[in-house]
Coordinates of C-alpha atoms and ligand atoms in Angstrom, one line a residue:
M1 CA 0.0 0.0 0.0
P2 CA 1.6 3.4 -1.0
E3 CA 2.3 5.5 2.1
S4 CA 0.0 8.3 0.9
T5 CA -3.0 6.0 0.9
R6 CA -2.3 4.5 4.3
P7 CA -5.0 5.4 6.8
P8 CA -3.7 7.1 10.0
G9 CA -2.5 4.8 12.7
P10 CA 0.3 3.8 15.1
K11 CA 3.7 3.3 13.5
G12 CA 4.8 0.6 15.9
S13 CA 8.3 -0.8 15.9
L14 CA 10.4 -1.5 12.8
I15 CA 10.2 -5.3 12.9
T16 CA 7.0 -6.3 14.8
G17 CA 4.9 -3.3 14.0
S18 CA 2.1 -2.9 16.6
L19 CA 2.1 -6.5 17.7
N20 CA 3.6 -6.0 21.1
E21 CA 1.2 -3.2 22.0
F22 CA -1.8 -5.2 20.9
H23 CA -0.6 -8.3 22.6
E24 CA 0.2 -6.7 25.9
A25 CA -2.9 -4.5 26.3
P26 CA -5.4 -5.1 23.5
L27 CA -8.2 -3.0 24.9
R28 CA -6.0 0.0 25.5
F29 CA -4.5 -0.4 22.0
L30 CA -8.0 -0.5 20.4
E31 CA -9.2 2.4 22.5
D32 CA -6.2 4.6 21.8
N33 CA -6.4 3.9 18.1
A34 CA -10.1 5.0 17.9
R35 CA -9.5 8.1 20.0
L36 CA -6.3 9.2 18.2
Y37 CA -6.9 8.1 14.6
G38 CA -10.7 7.9 14.0
D39 CA -12.9 5.3 12.3
V40 CA -10.4 3.5 10.0
V41 CA -7.0 2.9 11.6
G42 CA -4.1 1.3 9.8
F43 CA -1.1 -0.5 11.3
R44 CA 0.8 -3.7 10.8
F45 CA 1.6 -6.9 12.7
F46 CA 5.1 -7.8 11.4
H47 CA 4.8 -7.5 7.6
M48 CA 1.0 -8.0 7.6
P49 CA -1.1 -4.9 7.0
A50 CA -4.0 -4.6 9.4
V51 CA -6.9 -2.2 9.8
Q52 CA -9.1 -1.5 12.8
L53 CA -12.7 -0.6 12.0
N54 CA -14.7 1.4 14.6
H55 CA -17.7 2.7 12.6
P56 CA -20.9 0.7 12.1
D57 CA -21.0 1.4 8.4
D58 CA -17.6 -0.2 7.9
V59 CA -18.4 -3.0 10.2
R60 CA -21.6 -3.7 8.2
Q61 CA -19.5 -4.0 5.0
V62 CA -17.4 -6.8 6.6
F63 CA -20.3 -8.9 7.9
M64 CA -22.8 -8.2 5.1
N65 CA -20.4 -8.5 2.2
A66 CA -21.9 -10.6 -0.6
E67 CA -18.8 -10.9 -2.7
G68 CA -16.9 -13.2 -0.4
A69 CA -14.2 -10.6 0.1
F70 CA -13.5 -11.7 3.7
V71 CA -12.6 -15.0 5.3
K72 CA -11.5 -15.9 8.8
G73 CA -8.2 -17.0 7.2
M74 CA -5.0 -16.3 9.1
A75 CA -7.0 -14.1 11.5
Q76 CA -8.3 -17.0 13.6
E77 CA -5.9 -19.7 12.8
S78 CA -4.8 -19.8 16.4
F79 CA -8.1 -21.5 17.3
R80 CA -7.4 -24.3 14.9
P81 CA -5.5 -26.7 17.2
L82 CA -8.5 -26.7 19.6
V83 CA -11.5 -26.7 17.2
G84 CA -10.0 -28.1 14.0
K85 CA -12.6 -28.1 11.2
G86 CA -15.5 -27.1 13.4
L87 CA -18.0 -24.5 12.4
L88 CA -16.1 -21.6 13.9
L89 CA -13.2 -21.9 11.4
N90 CA -14.7 -23.8 8.5
E91 CA -15.0 -21.7 5.3
G92 CA -16.8 -21.5 2.0
E93 CA -19.1 -24.4 0.8
P94 CA -18.2 -26.8 3.6
H95 CA -19.1 -24.1 6.2
K96 CA -22.4 -23.5 4.5
R97 CA -23.2 -27.2 4.4
Q98 CA -22.4 -27.7 8.1
R99 CA -24.2 -24.6 9.1
R100 CA -27.3 -25.7 7.2
M101 CA -27.2 -29.0 8.9
M102 CA -26.8 -27.7 12.4
A103 CA -29.1 -24.7 12.1
P104 CA -32.3 -26.5 13.1
A105 CA -30.9 -27.3 16.5
F106 CA -30.5 -23.6 17.2
H107 CA -33.8 -22.3 15.9
R108 CA -35.8 -20.2 18.4
Q109 CA -38.5 -22.9 18.7
R110 CA -36.0 -25.6 19.3
V111 CA -34.1 -23.5 21.8
M112 CA -37.3 -23.0 23.8
G113 CA -37.2 -26.8 24.3
Y114 CA -33.8 -26.4 26.1
A115 CA -35.4 -24.2 28.8
E116 CA -36.3 -27.0 31.1
V117 CA -32.8 -28.3 31.4
M118 CA -31.4 -24.7 31.8
L119 CA -33.9 -24.0 34.6
E120 CA -33.3 -27.4 36.3
E121 CA -29.5 -26.8 36.3
A122 CA -29.9 -23.2 37.4
A123 CA -32.1 -24.3 40.4
R124 CA -29.7 -27.0 41.3
A125 CA -26.8 -24.5 41.3
R126 CA -28.8 -21.9 43.2
D127 CA -29.6 -24.4 46.0
A128 CA -26.0 -25.6 46.2
W129 CA -24.7 -22.0 46.3
A130 CA -27.3 -21.1 49.0
E131 CA -25.8 -23.8 51.2
S132 CA -22.4 -22.1 51.3
P133 CA -22.5 -18.7 49.7
D134 CA -19.2 -17.6 51.4
G135 CA -16.1 -18.6 49.6
L136 CA -18.0 -19.3 46.4
D137 CA -15.8 -18.6 43.4
L138 CA -18.7 -17.1 41.4
A139 CA -17.0 -16.8 38.0
D140 CA -15.8 -20.5 38.2
A141 CA -19.2 -21.6 39.4
L142 CA -21.0 -19.9 36.5
N143 CA -18.6 -21.5 34.1
R144 CA -19.4 -25.0 35.5
L145 CA -23.1 -24.2 35.4
T146 CA -23.1 -23.2 31.7
L147 CA -20.9 -26.1 30.8
R148 CA -23.3 -28.6 32.3
I149 CA -26.1 -26.9 30.4
A150 CA -24.3 -27.0 27.1
A151 CA -23.4 -30.7 27.6
R152 CA -26.9 -31.7 28.6
T153 CA -28.9 -29.7 26.0
L154 CA -26.7 -30.2 23.0
F155 CA -25.3 -33.7 23.6
G156 CA -27.6 -35.3 26.2
A157 CA -24.5 -35.7 28.4
D158 CA -24.6 -35.5 32.2
L159 CA -21.0 -34.5 32.9
S160 CA -19.5 -35.8 36.1
L161 CA -17.6 -33.5 38.4
A162 CA -14.3 -35.0 37.1
E163 CA -15.3 -34.4 33.5
S164 CA -16.3 -30.8 34.1
D165 CA -12.9 -30.4 35.8
E166 CA -11.2 -31.8 32.7
V167 CA -13.0 -29.5 30.4
A168 CA -12.5 -26.4 32.6
A169 CA -8.7 -27.2 32.9
A170 CA -8.4 -27.8 29.1
V171 CA -10.1 -24.5 28.3
A172 CA -8.0 -22.6 30.8
A173 CA -4.8 -24.2 29.4
F174 CA -5.9 -23.4 25.9
A175 CA -6.6 -19.7 26.8
Q176 CA -3.1 -19.3 28.2
W177 CA -1.6 -21.1 25.1
Y178 CA -3.8 -19.0 22.8
H179 CA -2.6 -15.8 24.3
Q180 CA 1.0 -16.8 24.0
T181 CA 0.9 -18.2 20.5
S182 CA -1.7 -16.0 18.7
H183 CA 0.7 -13.9 16.6
P184 CA 2.8 -14.4 13.5
L185 CA 5.5 -16.3 15.4
G186 CA 2.9 -18.5 17.0
P187 CA 3.5 -21.6 14.8
L188 CA 7.1 -21.5 15.9
L189 CA 6.3 -21.0 19.6
Q190 CA 3.9 -23.9 19.4
L191 CA 6.8 -26.2 18.6
L192 CA 8.8 -25.4 21.7
P193 CA 8.8 -27.7 24.6
S194 CA 7.4 -25.0 26.9
A195 CA 5.1 -25.6 30.0
T196 CA 2.3 -23.7 28.3
N197 CA 2.5 -26.1 25.3
R198 CA 2.6 -29.1 27.5
R199 CA -0.4 -28.0 29.5
F200 CA -2.4 -27.3 26.4
H201 CA -1.6 -30.6 24.8
D202 CA -2.3 -32.5 28.0
G203 CA -5.6 -30.5 28.4
K204 CA -6.6 -31.2 24.8
R205 CA -6.1 -34.9 25.3
R206 CA -8.3 -35.0 28.3
L207 CA -11.0 -32.8 26.6
S208 CA -10.8 -35.1 23.6
A209 CA -11.5 -38.1 25.8
V210 CA -14.6 -36.4 27.3
V211 CA -15.8 -35.6 23.8
S212 CA -15.1 -39.2 22.5
R213 CA -17.1 -40.7 25.4
M214 CA -20.1 -38.5 24.4
I215 CA -19.8 -39.6 20.8
T216 CA -19.5 -43.3 21.7
A217 CA -22.5 -43.0 24.0
R218 CA -24.6 -41.6 21.2
R219 CA -23.6 -44.3 18.8
L220 CA -24.7 -46.9 21.3
S221 CA -27.9 -45.2 22.2
G222 CA -29.0 -44.4 18.6
D223 CA -30.7 -41.2 17.4
T224 CA -32.1 -39.2 20.4
G225 CA -33.0 -36.2 18.2
D226 CA -30.3 -33.9 19.8
I227 CA -27.5 -32.1 17.9
L228 CA -25.0 -34.9 18.7
S229 CA -27.4 -37.3 16.9
M230 CA -27.5 -35.0 14.0
L231 CA -23.7 -35.0 13.7
V232 CA -23.2 -38.7 14.4
F233 CA -26.0 -40.0 12.1
A234 CA -25.8 -37.2 9.4
R235 CA -25.5 -38.2 5.7
D236 CA -24.5 -35.7 3.1
E237 CA -27.8 -35.8 1.1
E238 CA -26.7 -33.4 -1.6
G239 CA -23.3 -35.0 -2.0
D240 CA -22.2 -38.6 -2.0
G241 CA -24.4 -39.6 1.0
A242 CA -21.3 -40.1 3.1
A243 CA -21.3 -39.8 6.9
M244 CA -19.1 -37.1 8.6
S245 CA -15.7 -38.4 9.5
D246 CA -15.0 -39.2 13.2
E247 CA -12.5 -36.4 13.3
H248 CA -15.0 -33.9 12.0
I249 CA -17.7 -34.9 14.4
H250 CA -15.1 -34.6 17.2
D251 CA -14.2 -31.0 16.0
E252 CA -17.8 -29.9 15.8
V253 CA -18.6 -31.3 19.3
T254 CA -15.5 -29.6 20.8
T255 CA -16.4 -26.3 19.1
L256 CA -19.9 -26.3 20.4
L257 CA -18.9 -27.4 23.9
V258 CA -16.3 -24.7 24.2
A259 CA -18.1 -21.8 22.3
G260 CA -21.3 -22.8 24.0
H261 CA -20.3 -22.2 27.6
E262 CA -17.3 -19.9 28.2
T263 CA -18.9 -16.8 26.6
T264 CA -22.2 -17.0 28.4
A265 CA -20.5 -17.7 31.7
A266 CA -18.1 -14.7 31.3
T267 CA -21.1 -12.4 30.4
L268 CA -23.0 -13.6 33.4
A269 CA -20.0 -12.9 35.6
W270 CA -19.8 -9.3 34.3
A271 CA -23.6 -9.0 34.8
F272 CA -23.2 -9.9 38.4
W273 CA -20.4 -7.4 38.9
L274 CA -22.4 -4.6 37.2
L275 CA -25.5 -5.4 39.2
A276 CA -23.5 -5.5 42.4
A277 CA -22.1 -2.0 41.5
H278 CA -25.6 -0.7 40.7
P279 CA -28.0 -1.8 43.5
E280 CA -30.7 0.4 42.1
V281 CA -30.8 -1.7 38.9
T282 CA -30.8 -4.9 40.9
A283 CA -33.7 -3.6 42.9
R284 CA -35.7 -2.9 39.8
L285 CA -35.0 -6.2 38.3
Q286 CA -35.9 -8.1 41.5
A287 CA -39.1 -6.0 41.8
Q288 CA -40.0 -7.2 38.3
L289 CA -39.2 -10.8 39.2
D290 CA -41.4 -10.6 42.3
E291 CA -44.3 -9.0 40.3
V292 CA -44.2 -11.6 37.5
L293 CA -43.3 -14.7 39.5
G294 CA -44.1 -14.1 43.2
D295 CA -42.3 -17.0 44.8
R296 CA -42.7 -19.6 42.0
P297 CA -39.7 -20.4 39.8
P298 CA -39.4 -18.8 36.4
Q299 CA -40.4 -20.6 33.2
A300 CA -39.6 -19.9 29.6
A301 CA -43.1 -18.6 29.1
D302 CA -42.4 -15.8 31.6
L303 CA -39.5 -14.4 29.5
P304 CA -41.6 -11.9 27.5
R305 CA -42.5 -10.2 30.8
L306 CA -39.0 -10.5 32.4
T307 CA -37.8 -7.7 30.1
L308 CA -35.1 -6.5 32.5
C309 CA -33.2 -9.8 32.6
D310 CA -32.9 -9.6 28.8
Q311 CA -31.9 -5.9 28.9
V312 CA -29.3 -6.5 31.6
F313 CA -27.7 -9.3 29.6
A314 CA -27.7 -7.1 26.4
E315 CA -26.2 -4.1 28.2
T316 CA -23.6 -6.3 29.8
L317 CA -22.6 -7.5 26.4
R318 CA -22.3 -3.9 25.2
L319 CA -19.8 -3.0 28.0
Y320 CA -18.0 -6.4 28.0
P321 CA -18.4 -8.1 24.6
S322 CA -16.8 -11.6 24.9
A323 CA -15.3 -11.0 21.5
M324 CA -13.7 -7.5 21.9
A325 CA -12.7 -7.4 18.2
L326 CA -13.8 -9.8 15.4
P327 CA -11.0 -10.6 13.0
R328 CA -11.2 -11.3 9.3
Q329 CA -8.7 -11.4 6.4
A330 CA -9.5 -9.7 3.1
V331 CA -9.1 -12.0 0.0
K332 CA -10.0 -9.2 -2.5
P333 CA -9.2 -5.5 -2.6
V334 CA -11.6 -3.8 -0.1
T335 CA -12.3 -0.1 0.5
F336 CA -13.2 1.5 3.8
G337 CA -13.7 5.3 3.7
A338 CA -11.1 6.8 1.5
Y339 CA -8.7 3.8 1.8
T340 CA -8.3 0.7 -0.3
F341 CA -6.7 -2.4 1.2
A342 CA -4.9 -5.2 -0.6
P343 CA -5.9 -8.9 -0.3
G344 CA -4.2 -10.4 2.8
T345 CA -5.0 -7.4 5.0
L346 CA -6.1 -8.4 8.5
I347 CA -9.4 -6.7 9.6
L348 CA -10.4 -6.1 13.2
A349 CA -14.0 -5.1 13.7
A350 CA -13.7 -3.4 17.1
A351 CA -16.8 -4.2 19.1
W352 CA -15.1 -2.8 22.2
C353 CA -14.9 0.6 20.5
A354 CA -18.2 0.7 18.6
H355 CA -20.0 -0.3 21.8
R356 CA -18.5 2.6 23.7
D357 CA -18.8 5.3 21.0
P358 CA -20.5 8.4 22.3
R359 CA -21.9 9.0 18.8
F360 CA -24.2 6.1 19.3
W361 CA -24.5 5.7 23.0
D362 CA -25.3 8.5 25.6
E363 CA -22.7 8.4 28.4
P364 CA -21.3 5.2 27.0
L365 CA -19.5 4.1 30.2
S366 CA -22.7 4.1 32.3
F367 CA -24.5 0.8 32.9
R368 CA -28.1 1.5 31.6
P369 CA -30.1 -1.6 30.6
E370 CA -33.0 0.6 29.5
R371 CA -30.9 1.4 26.4
F372 CA -32.2 -1.9 25.1
T373 CA -36.0 -1.2 25.2
A374 CA -37.5 -1.4 21.7
E375 CA -38.0 2.4 21.7
A376 CA -34.4 3.2 22.7
S377 CA -33.0 0.8 20.2
A378 CA -34.9 2.1 17.3
G379 CA -32.8 4.3 15.1
R380 CA -29.5 3.0 16.4
P381 CA -27.3 1.7 13.5
R382 CA -27.4 -2.1 13.4
F383 CA -23.6 -2.4 13.7
A384 CA -23.1 0.0 16.6
Y385 CA -23.7 -3.3 18.6
F386 CA -22.5 -6.7 17.4
P387 CA -21.6 -8.9 20.4
F388 CA -22.7 -11.9 18.3
G389 CA -21.2 -10.7 15.0
G390 CA -23.5 -10.5 12.0
G391 CA -24.4 -11.8 8.6
A392 CA -23.8 -15.4 7.4
R393 CA -21.4 -16.1 10.3
V394 CA -23.4 -14.6 13.1
C395 CA -23.2 -16.7 16.3
I396 CA -25.3 -19.8 15.8
G397 CA -25.9 -19.9 19.5
E398 CA -27.3 -16.3 19.9
A399 CA -30.9 -17.3 20.7
F400 CA -29.6 -20.1 23.0
A401 CA -27.3 -17.7 24.9
K402 CA -29.9 -15.0 25.3
M403 CA -32.5 -17.3 26.7
E404 CA -29.9 -19.0 29.0
G405 CA -28.7 -15.6 30.2
S406 CA -32.2 -14.4 31.0
L407 CA -33.3 -17.7 32.7
L408 CA -30.1 -17.9 34.8
L409 CA -30.4 -14.3 35.9
A410 CA -34.0 -14.7 36.8
T411 CA -33.4 -17.9 38.8
L412 CA -30.4 -16.7 40.6
L413 CA -31.5 -13.1 41.3
Q414 CA -34.9 -14.3 42.6
R415 CA -32.9 -15.8 45.5
F416 CA -29.7 -13.7 45.8
T417 CA -28.6 -10.1 45.8
P418 CA -25.1 -9.6 44.4
E419 CA -22.9 -7.4 46.6
R420 CA -19.5 -5.9 45.9
L421 CA -16.5 -7.1 47.8
S422 CA -14.4 -4.3 46.4
D423 CA -15.0 -0.8 45.0
T424 CA -12.5 -1.4 42.2
A425 CA -13.9 -2.9 39.0
P426 CA -12.2 -6.1 38.0
I427 CA -9.8 -5.8 35.1
P428 CA -10.9 -7.5 31.9
E429 CA -8.6 -10.3 31.0
T430 CA -8.4 -10.8 27.2
L431 CA -7.0 -14.3 27.1
F432 CA -9.8 -16.0 25.1
T433 CA -13.1 -14.4 26.0
L434 CA -13.2 -11.2 28.0
R435 CA -13.2 -12.4 31.6
P436 CA -12.8 -10.6 35.0
K437 CA -9.2 -11.1 35.9
G438 CA -8.5 -13.0 39.1
G439 CA -12.2 -13.9 39.7
L440 CA -15.1 -11.8 40.6
P441 CA -15.2 -9.6 43.7
V442 CA -18.8 -10.3 44.3
R443 CA -20.7 -12.2 47.1
L444 CA -24.2 -13.4 46.9
Q445 CA -26.5 -12.3 49.7
R446 CA -29.6 -14.4 50.2
R447 CA -32.8 -12.5 49.9
T448 CA -36.2 -13.2 51.4
L449 CA -38.8 -14.0 48.8
I450 CA -42.2 -12.3 48.9
R451 CA -45.2 -14.6 49.2
S452 CA -47.4 -14.8 46.2
E453 CA -51.2 -14.3 46.8
Ligands
LIG1 C1 -23.0 -14.6 25.4 C2 -22.7 -15.7 24.7 C3 -22.1 -15.7 23.3 C4 -21.4 -14.7 22.7 C5 -21.1 -13.3 23.1 C6 -21.0 -15.3 21.4 C7 -20.3 -14.6 20.4 C8 -20.0 -15.1 19.2 C9 -19.4 -14.3 18.1 C10 -19.0 -12.9 18.2 C11 -19.3 -15.1 17.0 C12 -18.9 -14.7 15.6 C13 -17.4 -14.8 15.5 C14 -17.0 -14.2 14.1 O1 -17.8 -13.8 13.3 O2 -15.8 -14.1 14.0 C15 -19.8 -16.4 17.4 C16 -19.8 -17.6 16.6 C17 -20.2 -18.8 17.0 N1 -20.8 -19.1 18.2 FE1 -21.2 -17.9 19.7 N2 -21.4 -16.6 21.3 C18 -22.1 -16.9 22.5 C19 -22.7 -18.1 22.8 C20 -22.7 -19.2 22.0 C21 -23.4 -20.4 22.3 C22 -24.3 -20.7 23.5 C23 -23.1 -21.3 21.3 C24 -23.5 -22.8 21.1 C25 -24.3 -23.4 21.9 C26 -22.2 -20.6 20.4 C27 -21.6 -21.2 19.2 C28 -21.0 -20.5 18.2 C29 -20.5 -21.1 17.0 C30 -20.6 -22.5 16.6 C31 -20.0 -20.0 16.2 C32 -19.5 -20.1 14.8 C33 -20.6 -19.8 13.8 C34 -20.2 -19.8 12.4 O3 -19.1 -19.4 12.1 O4 -21.0 -20.2 11.5 N3 -22.0 -19.4 20.8 N4 -20.2 -16.4 18.7

C-alpha cells in the first residue's frame, strides 16, 4: 500500500509493527487507536497490514459482504488446534453445508425446548450455592453451570464433576496457550517444549477423551434427536451420501462445547459485577421478578414479561463483549472510507470501540439496561452493537445464549442479591473471551422472597 493512501494509525516498531502493544494491552490499543486516529486505523503486525474498523457502516461492510471478500483465514488460525474443522473456522461451501445441517438445533422454537434443562440446572446450582455462599468462586461456578447446560442440552450428556474439571482445565490451558501463541511467530512458539505447550496438549487430550465418550455413548444409544445425533448420524444428502468423519464430528462437538459455555459464563460474571455495582438496577430487576413470579420459579413462558433480565444481559454484552474485536482477512481488494486495502489485510471489527462510541451511546460508560428497550434501540445503527457478530457467520448460539442468560439471571436473582467485595472494577482479561481477571469480587447475599397471593 503506498504510504500516501495509508490510513492514519500507530507506527509501531520496525520489525514487529504494533504486535507487542496489541498483545500486551489489546483493549487499550484499540481504544487509543479509535481516539487518536478515527474510524479507520491502519497498522501492521510484522509485515502483515492490518486495519481496525470502529464505525458501524464499515463493520456492516465486513459482515454483510456478498462478494466473499472476507474470510476468517489467518486471523483466527490460532483457534485451529483446539476446534479443527468445526463450524467456527470452517470456510466456503463446507461451512455453508455444516451450518445448514446444524441450524435446526438452534432455531428459536427448538431452543425454547432447552429451557427446562437450563432451569433445572440453574435451580440445582442456586440451591447448592445457598448452602455455602461464602467462599464461592462465582466466576468459576458460573462456568461450570453453563458447561453442564451445554453438555446436557446439545449432547444429552450428564457430565461428572471430574469431567467438568477436565473441560475447565483444558479451556484454561488453551486460553493461556492461545494468548502466548496468537501472533505471526505463533506456529514457531507452538513447537517449543514449553510448560504452556505441554499444559495445552495435555488438556486437549483430556478434553478429547470427554468428547469421545459422548460420541460413543450416542452411537450406542441411537438417534435421540439432539444435535449430537444429527452429527453422528448425518448423511450428506446433496453430495455422496457419506457420513461425517469421526475427526470432523469430534471437531464440531468440541467447538460447540467450548463456544457454548465460556462466553455465556463470562457475560453472566460481568452482569453480576455490574448489578453489584448498581444496586438500584438490581432492585428494579428483583421487583419485576417478584411481580411476575411471586415465589414460584421462572419458566420460559415468563420471558416476554421478564424484560429487565434480557436488557441487563444485552447491556452487559455492550460493555463487556466476549469478542472484543472480530477478526477477518481480506481476500479481495476492499475499501473503507477513502482507503483501499490489498488482499491479505487483517481486519479487526472493534466491538469494544463501537459499543462505547458516544456518537451512538449516551454516556457510554454508564450501565443502563434501558438502552435496550425497543424504543431506545430504534434508530441506532445495526452495527453499533454486534456482540454476536453478524451476517452469514453470526453466532449460531445467539438465541440459546440470550435465553440462557435471562433464565439464569431470573433464577439466581430471585434468590440472591449480588454485593461488591471491592470498590474497584475487575480488570478485563483478554485471554480468550473477556473475563474478569482474578475472579469476581462479588458475594451473593440471600434474599427473602415475597409470598405470592
Ligand atoms: C453470550 C454468549 C455468546 C457470545 C457473546 C458469542 C459470540 C460469538 C461471536 C461474536 C461469534 C462470531 C465470530 C466471528 O464472526 O468471527 C460467534 C460464533 C459462534 N458461536 Fe457464539 N457466542 C455466544 C454463545 C454461543 C453459544 C451458547 C453457542 C452454542 C451453543 C455458540 C456457538 C457459536 C458457533 C458454533 C459459532 C461459529 C458460527 C459460524 O461461524 O458459523 N455461541 N459467537
